Amino acid sequence: MPSTSRQLTAQISLSALRNNLRRVREKAPSAQILAVVKADAYGHGLIRVLPALGEADGLALMELPAAIALREHNYTRRILLLEGFFSAEELDEISHHRIAVVVHNREQVAMLEATELERPLEVFLCINSGMNRLGIKPSETRAISDKLSSLPSVVTLRLMTHLGRAETKEGSVDALARFAEACEGLPYPKSIANSAGVLRYKAIGGEIVRPGLMLYGASPLAEKPARLLGLQPVMSLRSELIAIQDVPEGEYVGYGEVFKTSRPTRIGVVACGYADGYPITARPGTPVHVAGRRATIAGRVSMDLLTVDITDIPEAQQGSPVLLWGDDLPVDDVAHWSGLIPYQLLCAVSSRVRFVTTEVTRVHFDL
Ligand SMILES: *Cc1c(COP(=O)(O)O)cnc(C)c1O
C-alpha cells in the first residue's frame, strides 16, 4: 500500500459486488456461475474481492499464478483457466491444484494425450462459433470431444464457446446456431454466456455461465445503463481538489491547446492523472463530480493531474471531494466520453492508487 497523503483512492464495495452476483443468479437461476476474475478481478484486486464471491460456483481467469494464489488462500471451489495451458510443463501444477482448463486447439489436445497426471483434469473444449479468435472448428467437435473424453488425463468434459457480438440482440443468432449444431447429440454440459449473454439470452447461456463485467457494476449492453440492470458500481475512484485557479476568458488550461476558456472560468485541479489510470483521451465535457455536483473535464489530462470547470459550483474549494467514477457516476459514461470501454478503465487503475475495501455501500435502487 502506497504511504502518502495524496487522496486518490479506489474504494471497493463488497456489498455492491454481492448485489451484482445476485443479479446474475436472477438472470440465470439454473446455471452454475463461474465469476470471471481475470486481470486481477478487472483491476479491483482478486484477493480483495474474494470474500464477496462466496455465492459463485467457481472462478474463471487467465493467469495460472493467480489461480494458484487462490488455492493458497484456501479457495476450494472450481477454478477455470480461460486460455488453458501454454506448455506441457504447466500441466503438473494445474493438476496438483485441481484447476480446470479450456482446450481450444489441437496442440493442447496432443499435450494432454502425451501426459500422465496426478489427478485428471476437468476440460472445457472451446468451439469457434464465429468470433474467429480461439476455438476448434465446429465440424471437429465430435472427433475432438470423443478423443478428449477417452484420455486418462481428462476426468470430465464441457463444451464452451464465446460470443463476440452478444451486446446486440441479433449479434449472436448465427453463433448460437453453429454452437448448437456442433454440440448436437453430445452429452456434455455447455458454457456459453458472458455478461452480455447472461443479460440477453436468459435461457440459453448454457449450464455454466461466465459473467465478468456485470459483476463489477458496469453495463455490457450499449443501450442499457447499469443502474437499469440493477447493477451497482463496485469501484468508486475518489480524489480531491488540490488547487483552484481563477482563469480569465481566452486562456488555455493545461498542456497544448485542448481547452480555451470562453468566459472567466474557475478551474479545479484534481489529484488524478493518466499515470493513475485515468484516460488521457477523456474529452472536454467528460463528467466529474466535485463536491457532489456534476462538473466537466477542462483541458488535457496530464500524468498526475486533471482539471475541471467548476465555475458553476461556487461552494467547491481546495479539499473538496471529487468522484472520477463510481457511486453516482457510471464508469460507462467516462469510458464513452473517452472513446474507450469500461473494461479498460477498470483494468487500468494503477498501483499508485490506494485501494480501500468497504462492506456497505449506499443503496440507490432496488429492482
Ligand atoms: C473475459 C471473458 C468472459 C467475461 O466476459 P464479460 O464480458 O466481462 O462478462 C467470459 N468468457 C471468456 C472466455 C472471457 O475471456
Short mmCIF file of C-alpha atoms and ligand atoms in Angstrom, two decimals:
data_model
loop_
_atom_site.label_atom_id
_atom_site.label_comp_id
_atom_site.label_asym_id
_atom_site.label_seq_id
_atom_site.Cartn_x
_atom_site.Cartn_y
_atom_site.Cartn_z
CA MET A 1 0.00 0.00 0.00
CA PRO A 2 1.48 3.36 -1.01
CA SER A 3 2.16 5.55 2.01
CA THR A 4 1.26 9.10 1.06
CA SER A 5 -1.43 11.53 2.00
CA ARG A 6 -2.34 12.09 -1.65
CA GLN A 7 -6.06 11.46 -1.51
CA LEU A 8 -6.61 9.38 -4.63
CA THR A 9 -8.48 6.25 -3.57
CA ALA A 10 -10.23 3.37 -5.29
CA GLN A 11 -12.99 2.36 -2.92
CA ILE A 12 -14.14 -1.21 -3.47
CA SER A 13 -17.63 -2.09 -2.28
CA LEU A 14 -18.04 -5.77 -1.49
CA SER A 15 -21.79 -5.36 -0.96
CA ALA A 16 -22.15 -3.96 -4.49
CA LEU A 17 -20.33 -6.99 -5.83
CA ARG A 18 -22.60 -9.33 -3.85
CA ASN A 19 -25.61 -7.46 -5.23
CA ASN A 20 -24.36 -7.84 -8.80
CA LEU A 21 -23.71 -11.55 -8.30
CA ARG A 22 -27.32 -11.90 -7.12
CA ARG A 23 -28.43 -10.20 -10.34
CA VAL A 24 -26.57 -12.92 -12.28
CA ARG A 25 -28.38 -15.59 -10.26
CA GLU A 26 -31.73 -13.98 -11.03
CA LYS A 27 -30.96 -13.91 -14.74
CA ALA A 28 -29.56 -17.42 -14.89
CA PRO A 29 -31.27 -19.19 -11.99
CA SER A 30 -30.47 -22.74 -13.01
CA ALA A 31 -26.92 -22.18 -14.24
CA GLN A 32 -23.70 -22.56 -12.34
CA ILE A 33 -21.81 -19.28 -12.17
CA LEU A 34 -18.12 -19.01 -12.84
CA ALA A 35 -17.29 -15.44 -11.84
CA VAL A 36 -14.67 -14.09 -14.22
CA VAL A 37 -11.77 -12.56 -12.27
CA LYS A 38 -9.04 -12.26 -14.90
CA ALA A 39 -6.75 -9.21 -14.88
CA ASP A 40 -6.81 -9.11 -11.06
CA ALA A 41 -10.61 -9.09 -10.96
CA TYR A 42 -10.85 -6.41 -13.67
CA GLY A 43 -8.50 -4.18 -11.71
CA HIS A 44 -10.37 -4.48 -8.39
CA GLY A 45 -7.90 -6.84 -6.72
CA LEU A 46 -8.64 -10.57 -6.80
CA ILE A 47 -7.87 -11.41 -3.20
CA ARG A 48 -9.58 -8.22 -2.06
CA VAL A 49 -12.91 -9.11 -3.71
CA LEU A 50 -12.81 -12.82 -2.92
CA PRO A 51 -14.99 -12.50 0.23
CA ALA A 52 -17.83 -11.17 -1.94
CA LEU A 53 -17.70 -14.08 -4.38
CA GLY A 54 -18.69 -16.82 -1.95
CA GLU A 55 -22.01 -17.39 -3.73
CA ALA A 56 -20.31 -18.12 -7.06
CA ASP A 57 -19.86 -21.76 -8.03
CA GLY A 58 -16.33 -21.06 -9.13
CA LEU A 59 -13.97 -18.55 -10.67
CA ALA A 60 -12.53 -18.16 -14.15
CA LEU A 61 -9.37 -16.33 -15.10
CA MET A 62 -6.48 -16.41 -17.49
CA GLU A 63 -3.43 -16.30 -15.23
CA LEU A 64 -2.05 -19.52 -13.70
CA PRO A 65 -0.11 -17.75 -10.90
CA ALA A 66 -3.32 -16.03 -9.76
CA ALA A 67 -5.17 -19.36 -9.87
CA ILE A 68 -2.52 -20.89 -7.61
CA ALA A 69 -2.71 -17.87 -5.30
CA LEU A 70 -6.45 -18.57 -4.95
CA ARG A 71 -5.72 -22.13 -3.82
CA GLU A 72 -3.16 -20.76 -1.37
CA HIS A 73 -5.93 -18.56 0.02
CA ASN A 74 -7.92 -21.75 0.58
CA TYR A 75 -10.33 -21.21 -2.27
CA THR A 76 -11.75 -24.70 -2.73
CA ARG A 77 -14.35 -24.35 -5.48
CA ARG A 78 -13.79 -24.73 -9.19
CA ILE A 79 -11.19 -22.56 -10.92
CA LEU A 80 -11.10 -22.42 -14.73
CA LEU A 81 -8.17 -21.20 -16.83
CA LEU A 82 -9.83 -19.42 -19.76
CA GLU A 83 -6.95 -19.93 -22.18
CA GLY A 84 -5.92 -23.26 -20.71
CA PHE A 85 -2.23 -24.06 -20.61
CA PHE A 86 0.52 -22.79 -22.87
CA SER A 87 3.04 -25.62 -22.43
CA ALA A 88 3.04 -29.19 -21.12
CA GLU A 89 5.28 -28.10 -18.23
CA GLU A 90 2.32 -26.32 -16.64
CA LEU A 91 0.14 -29.42 -16.51
CA ASP A 92 1.54 -30.98 -13.33
CA GLU A 93 0.96 -27.82 -11.35
CA ILE A 94 -2.51 -27.36 -12.85
CA SER A 95 -3.42 -30.91 -11.92
CA HIS A 96 -1.91 -30.64 -8.46
CA HIS A 97 -4.05 -27.58 -7.69
CA ARG A 98 -7.22 -29.10 -9.20
CA ILE A 99 -7.60 -26.37 -11.80
CA ALA A 100 -9.91 -26.81 -14.80
CA VAL A 101 -8.69 -25.82 -18.26
CA VAL A 102 -10.04 -24.57 -21.53
CA VAL A 103 -8.72 -26.53 -24.51
CA HIS A 104 -9.02 -24.51 -27.69
CA ASN A 105 -6.60 -26.12 -30.14
CA ARG A 106 -5.14 -29.46 -31.26
CA GLU A 107 -1.73 -28.74 -29.73
CA GLN A 108 -3.31 -28.70 -26.28
CA VAL A 109 -5.12 -31.97 -27.04
CA ALA A 110 -1.77 -33.53 -28.03
CA MET A 111 -0.15 -32.28 -24.81
CA LEU A 112 -2.93 -33.85 -22.75
CA GLU A 113 -2.55 -37.09 -24.67
CA ALA A 114 1.16 -37.23 -24.04
CA THR A 115 0.97 -36.62 -20.29
CA GLU A 116 0.21 -38.61 -17.19
CA LEU A 117 -1.29 -36.57 -14.39
CA GLU A 118 -1.56 -36.86 -10.62
CA ARG A 119 -5.28 -36.01 -10.98
CA PRO A 120 -7.08 -35.92 -14.33
CA LEU A 121 -8.45 -32.53 -15.40
CA GLU A 122 -11.86 -31.05 -16.00
CA VAL A 123 -11.69 -29.75 -19.57
CA PHE A 124 -13.79 -27.10 -21.30
CA LEU A 125 -13.48 -27.68 -25.05
CA CYS A 126 -13.78 -24.30 -26.77
CA ILE A 127 -15.57 -24.19 -30.11
CA ASN A 128 -15.19 -21.28 -32.53
CA SER A 129 -18.77 -20.28 -33.23
CA GLY A 130 -17.85 -17.29 -35.38
CA MET A 131 -15.77 -14.92 -33.30
CA ASN A 132 -12.71 -16.38 -35.03
CA ARG A 133 -10.42 -15.92 -32.10
CA LEU A 134 -10.00 -19.09 -30.01
CA GLY A 135 -11.59 -22.48 -30.57
CA ILE A 136 -11.71 -25.55 -32.75
CA LYS A 137 -13.84 -25.71 -35.88
CA PRO A 138 -17.45 -26.68 -35.15
CA SER A 139 -17.06 -29.64 -37.52
CA GLU A 140 -14.22 -31.05 -35.37
CA THR A 141 -16.29 -31.07 -32.19
CA ARG A 142 -17.38 -34.70 -32.23
CA ALA A 143 -13.96 -36.12 -33.08
CA ILE A 144 -12.08 -33.99 -30.55
CA SER A 145 -14.60 -34.45 -27.76
CA ASP A 146 -14.53 -38.25 -28.33
CA LYS A 147 -10.76 -38.11 -28.19
CA LEU A 148 -10.61 -35.97 -25.05
CA SER A 149 -13.17 -38.00 -23.15
CA SER A 150 -11.14 -41.15 -23.80
CA LEU A 151 -7.91 -39.72 -22.35
CA PRO A 152 -6.76 -40.79 -18.86
CA SER A 153 -5.70 -37.18 -18.22
CA VAL A 154 -9.30 -35.92 -18.63
CA VAL A 155 -11.95 -36.58 -15.99
CA THR A 156 -14.92 -34.58 -17.30
CA LEU A 157 -15.68 -32.64 -20.42
CA ARG A 158 -17.71 -29.48 -21.08
CA LEU A 159 -18.35 -27.71 -24.35
CA MET A 160 -17.97 -23.96 -24.47
CA THR A 161 -17.99 -21.04 -26.84
CA HIS A 162 -17.57 -17.30 -26.51
CA LEU A 163 -19.88 -14.79 -28.16
CA GLY A 164 -18.29 -11.82 -29.89
CA ARG A 165 -21.44 -9.81 -30.53
CA ALA A 166 -23.79 -10.50 -27.63
CA GLU A 167 -24.21 -6.80 -26.89
CA THR A 168 -26.75 -6.53 -29.70
CA LYS A 169 -29.91 -8.57 -29.93
CA GLU A 170 -29.26 -10.17 -33.32
CA GLY A 171 -25.48 -10.43 -32.95
CA SER A 172 -25.40 -13.98 -31.63
CA VAL A 173 -28.10 -15.72 -33.64
CA ASP A 174 -25.65 -17.35 -36.05
CA ALA A 175 -23.12 -18.19 -33.37
CA LEU A 176 -25.70 -19.85 -31.14
CA ALA A 177 -27.00 -21.90 -34.08
CA ARG A 178 -23.49 -23.01 -35.06
CA PHE A 179 -22.67 -23.96 -31.50
CA ALA A 180 -25.94 -25.87 -31.06
CA GLU A 181 -25.28 -27.77 -34.26
CA ALA A 182 -21.71 -28.60 -33.25
CA CYS A 183 -22.90 -29.94 -29.89
CA GLU A 184 -25.86 -31.89 -31.20
CA GLY A 185 -26.16 -35.33 -29.68
CA LEU A 186 -23.16 -34.84 -27.39
CA PRO A 187 -23.88 -35.43 -23.72
CA TYR A 188 -21.67 -32.73 -22.22
CA PRO A 189 -22.82 -29.65 -20.26
CA LYS A 190 -22.35 -26.34 -22.08
CA SER A 191 -20.96 -22.93 -21.20
CA ILE A 192 -21.85 -20.00 -23.43
CA ALA A 193 -22.77 -16.71 -21.82
CA ASN A 194 -20.56 -13.86 -20.66
CA SER A 195 -22.22 -10.81 -19.03
CA ALA A 196 -23.94 -9.64 -22.20
CA GLY A 197 -25.08 -13.20 -22.86
CA VAL A 198 -26.45 -13.61 -19.31
CA LEU A 199 -28.50 -10.44 -19.65
CA ARG A 200 -29.51 -11.02 -23.23
CA TYR A 201 -30.25 -14.73 -23.57
CA LYS A 202 -31.84 -15.82 -20.35
CA ALA A 203 -32.42 -19.48 -21.03
CA ILE A 204 -29.66 -20.28 -23.46
CA GLY A 205 -26.49 -19.25 -21.69
CA GLY A 206 -25.68 -22.88 -21.01
CA GLU A 207 -25.45 -24.82 -17.77
CA ILE A 208 -22.39 -22.81 -16.76
CA VAL A 209 -22.26 -19.03 -17.28
CA ARG A 210 -19.14 -16.84 -17.20
CA PRO A 211 -20.04 -13.26 -16.28
CA GLY A 212 -17.27 -10.72 -15.77
CA LEU A 213 -18.03 -7.05 -16.36
CA MET A 214 -21.53 -7.02 -14.87
CA LEU A 215 -20.18 -8.29 -11.55
CA TYR A 216 -18.20 -5.09 -11.26
CA GLY A 217 -21.28 -2.99 -11.91
CA ALA A 218 -20.69 -1.77 -15.46
CA SER A 219 -23.09 -2.37 -18.32
CA PRO A 220 -22.24 -4.75 -21.14
CA LEU A 221 -25.25 -3.58 -23.15
CA ALA A 222 -24.80 -0.40 -25.16
CA GLU A 223 -28.41 0.71 -24.80
CA LYS A 224 -28.93 -0.06 -21.11
CA PRO A 225 -27.31 1.83 -18.23
CA ALA A 226 -26.02 -0.40 -15.43
CA ARG A 227 -28.48 1.18 -12.99
CA LEU A 228 -31.44 -0.03 -15.03
CA LEU A 229 -29.97 -3.53 -14.99
CA GLY A 230 -29.94 -3.44 -11.19
CA LEU A 231 -26.13 -3.29 -11.09
CA GLN A 232 -24.18 -1.25 -8.57
CA PRO A 233 -20.68 0.11 -9.20
CA VAL A 234 -18.10 -1.82 -7.20
CA MET A 235 -15.26 0.66 -7.66
CA SER A 236 -15.54 4.34 -6.80
CA LEU A 237 -12.44 6.31 -7.77
CA ARG A 238 -12.21 9.31 -5.45
CA SER A 239 -9.83 12.20 -5.04
CA GLU A 240 -9.98 15.85 -4.06
CA LEU A 241 -9.27 19.33 -5.36
CA ILE A 242 -5.70 20.26 -4.52
CA ALA A 243 -5.75 23.70 -6.16
CA ILE A 244 -8.12 26.22 -7.72
CA GLN A 245 -7.33 28.74 -10.47
CA ASP A 246 -9.43 31.73 -11.46
CA VAL A 247 -8.74 31.95 -15.18
CA PRO A 248 -9.76 34.93 -17.34
CA GLU A 249 -11.56 34.46 -20.63
CA GLY A 250 -9.43 33.44 -23.62
CA GLU A 251 -6.68 31.43 -21.86
CA TYR A 252 -5.60 27.86 -22.34
CA VAL A 253 -5.74 25.37 -19.47
CA GLY A 254 -3.21 22.56 -19.17
CA TYR A 255 -0.95 21.19 -21.90
CA GLY A 256 -1.40 22.21 -25.50
CA GLU A 257 -4.43 23.95 -26.88
CA VAL A 258 -7.14 21.49 -25.97
CA PHE A 259 -9.21 23.84 -23.87
CA LYS A 260 -9.51 27.63 -24.06
CA THR A 261 -11.75 29.47 -21.63
CA SER A 262 -14.76 31.14 -23.25
CA ARG A 263 -15.66 33.02 -20.08
CA PRO A 264 -13.95 33.81 -16.80
CA THR A 265 -13.58 30.25 -15.53
CA ARG A 266 -12.92 28.69 -12.16
CA ILE A 267 -10.70 25.67 -12.68
CA GLY A 268 -10.40 22.92 -10.08
CA VAL A 269 -7.22 20.86 -10.12
CA VAL A 270 -7.70 17.19 -9.17
CA ALA A 271 -5.05 14.81 -7.89
CA CYS A 272 -5.55 12.14 -10.54
CA GLY A 273 -3.90 11.67 -13.91
CA TYR A 274 -3.16 9.14 -16.58
CA ALA A 275 -0.39 7.53 -14.51
CA ASP A 276 -3.17 6.62 -12.08
CA GLY A 277 -5.17 5.06 -14.88
CA TYR A 278 -7.49 7.93 -15.76
CA PRO A 279 -7.79 8.01 -19.57
CA ILE A 280 -5.81 10.72 -21.33
CA THR A 281 -8.42 10.53 -24.08
CA ALA A 282 -11.15 11.99 -21.81
CA ARG A 283 -12.57 14.82 -23.92
CA PRO A 284 -13.56 18.24 -22.56
CA GLY A 285 -17.09 17.61 -21.29
CA THR A 286 -16.30 14.28 -19.62
CA PRO A 287 -18.28 14.24 -16.33
CA VAL A 288 -16.52 14.51 -12.97
CA HIS A 289 -18.34 15.05 -9.68
CA VAL A 290 -16.97 17.82 -7.45
CA ALA A 291 -18.49 18.32 -4.00
CA GLY A 292 -21.34 16.06 -5.10
CA ARG A 293 -22.17 18.09 -8.20
CA ARG A 294 -21.53 17.47 -11.86
CA ALA A 295 -18.57 19.27 -13.41
CA THR A 296 -16.71 18.53 -16.62
CA ILE A 297 -13.12 17.97 -17.66
CA ALA A 298 -11.48 21.13 -19.00
CA GLY A 299 -8.13 20.61 -20.74
CA ARG A 300 -5.99 17.58 -21.42
CA VAL A 301 -5.48 15.04 -18.64
CA SER A 302 -1.85 15.08 -17.54
CA MET A 303 0.24 12.43 -15.80
CA ASP A 304 -0.67 13.30 -12.22
CA LEU A 305 -3.46 15.87 -12.51
CA LEU A 306 -6.60 16.73 -14.32
CA THR A 307 -8.53 19.99 -14.50
CA VAL A 308 -12.26 20.55 -14.27
CA ASP A 309 -14.51 23.53 -14.88
CA ILE A 310 -16.09 24.35 -11.50
CA THR A 311 -17.38 27.82 -12.41
CA ASP A 312 -20.93 26.75 -11.59
CA ILE A 313 -20.00 25.06 -8.30
CA PRO A 314 -19.15 28.07 -6.13
CA GLU A 315 -19.08 26.00 -2.96
CA ALA A 316 -16.17 23.91 -4.32
CA GLN A 317 -12.91 24.70 -2.60
CA GLN A 318 -9.49 23.24 -2.07
CA GLY A 319 -10.00 19.85 -0.42
CA SER A 320 -13.49 19.35 -1.88
CA PRO A 321 -14.18 15.68 -2.64
CA VAL A 322 -14.04 14.55 -6.25
CA LEU A 323 -15.59 11.43 -7.74
CA LEU A 324 -13.96 10.31 -11.01
CA TRP A 325 -16.30 7.34 -11.44
CA GLY A 326 -18.35 5.01 -9.27
CA ASP A 327 -21.32 5.67 -7.00
CA ASP A 328 -23.47 8.17 -8.96
CA LEU A 329 -21.18 8.48 -11.95
CA PRO A 330 -21.10 5.35 -14.13
CA VAL A 331 -17.68 4.29 -15.38
CA ASP A 332 -19.53 3.58 -18.62
CA ASP A 333 -20.13 7.34 -19.10
CA VAL A 334 -16.48 8.20 -18.54
CA ALA A 335 -15.47 5.42 -20.95
CA HIS A 336 -17.92 6.71 -23.52
CA TRP A 337 -16.56 10.27 -23.34
CA SER A 338 -13.04 8.87 -23.62
CA GLY A 339 -13.69 6.68 -26.66
CA LEU A 340 -12.96 3.59 -24.55
CA ILE A 341 -14.84 0.73 -22.91
CA PRO A 342 -15.41 0.38 -19.16
CA TYR A 343 -13.31 -2.82 -19.05
CA GLN A 344 -10.24 -0.81 -19.98
CA LEU A 345 -10.77 1.95 -17.42
CA LEU A 346 -11.28 -0.51 -14.56
CA CYS A 347 -8.27 -2.65 -15.53
CA ALA A 348 -6.01 0.38 -15.92
CA VAL A 349 -6.21 1.76 -12.35
CA SER A 350 -2.55 1.74 -11.36
CA SER A 351 -0.67 0.54 -8.30
CA ARG A 352 -0.13 4.18 -7.35
CA VAL A 353 -3.77 4.39 -6.31
CA ARG A 354 -4.65 3.45 -2.75
CA PHE A 355 -7.33 0.78 -2.55
CA VAL A 356 -9.76 0.56 0.35
CA THR A 357 -12.43 -2.07 0.79
CA THR A 358 -15.84 -1.29 2.23
CA GLU A 359 -18.63 -3.66 3.15
CA VAL A 360 -21.57 -1.33 2.85
CA THR A 361 -22.48 0.94 0.04
CA ARG A 362 -25.30 3.39 -0.42
CA VAL A 363 -28.30 1.68 -1.91
CA HIS A 364 -29.60 3.74 -4.82
CA PHE A 365 -32.16 1.50 -6.33
CA ASP A 366 -33.97 -1.69 -5.76
CA LEU A 367 -35.48 -3.59 -8.67
C1 LIG B 1 -13.49 -12.28 -20.25
C2 LIG B 1 -14.28 -13.45 -20.59
C3 LIG B 1 -15.59 -13.59 -20.09
C4 LIG B 1 -16.28 -12.49 -19.32
O1 LIG B 1 -16.72 -11.50 -20.22
P1 LIG B 1 -17.56 -10.22 -19.72
O2 LIG B 1 -17.90 -9.52 -20.97
O3 LIG B 1 -16.64 -9.43 -18.87
O4 LIG B 1 -18.72 -10.73 -18.98
C5 LIG B 1 -16.25 -14.76 -20.36
N1 LIG B 1 -15.69 -15.75 -21.09
C6 LIG B 1 -14.43 -15.65 -21.60
C7 LIG B 1 -13.89 -16.76 -22.41
C8 LIG B 1 -13.70 -14.49 -21.38
O5 LIG B 1 -12.48 -14.38 -21.89
#
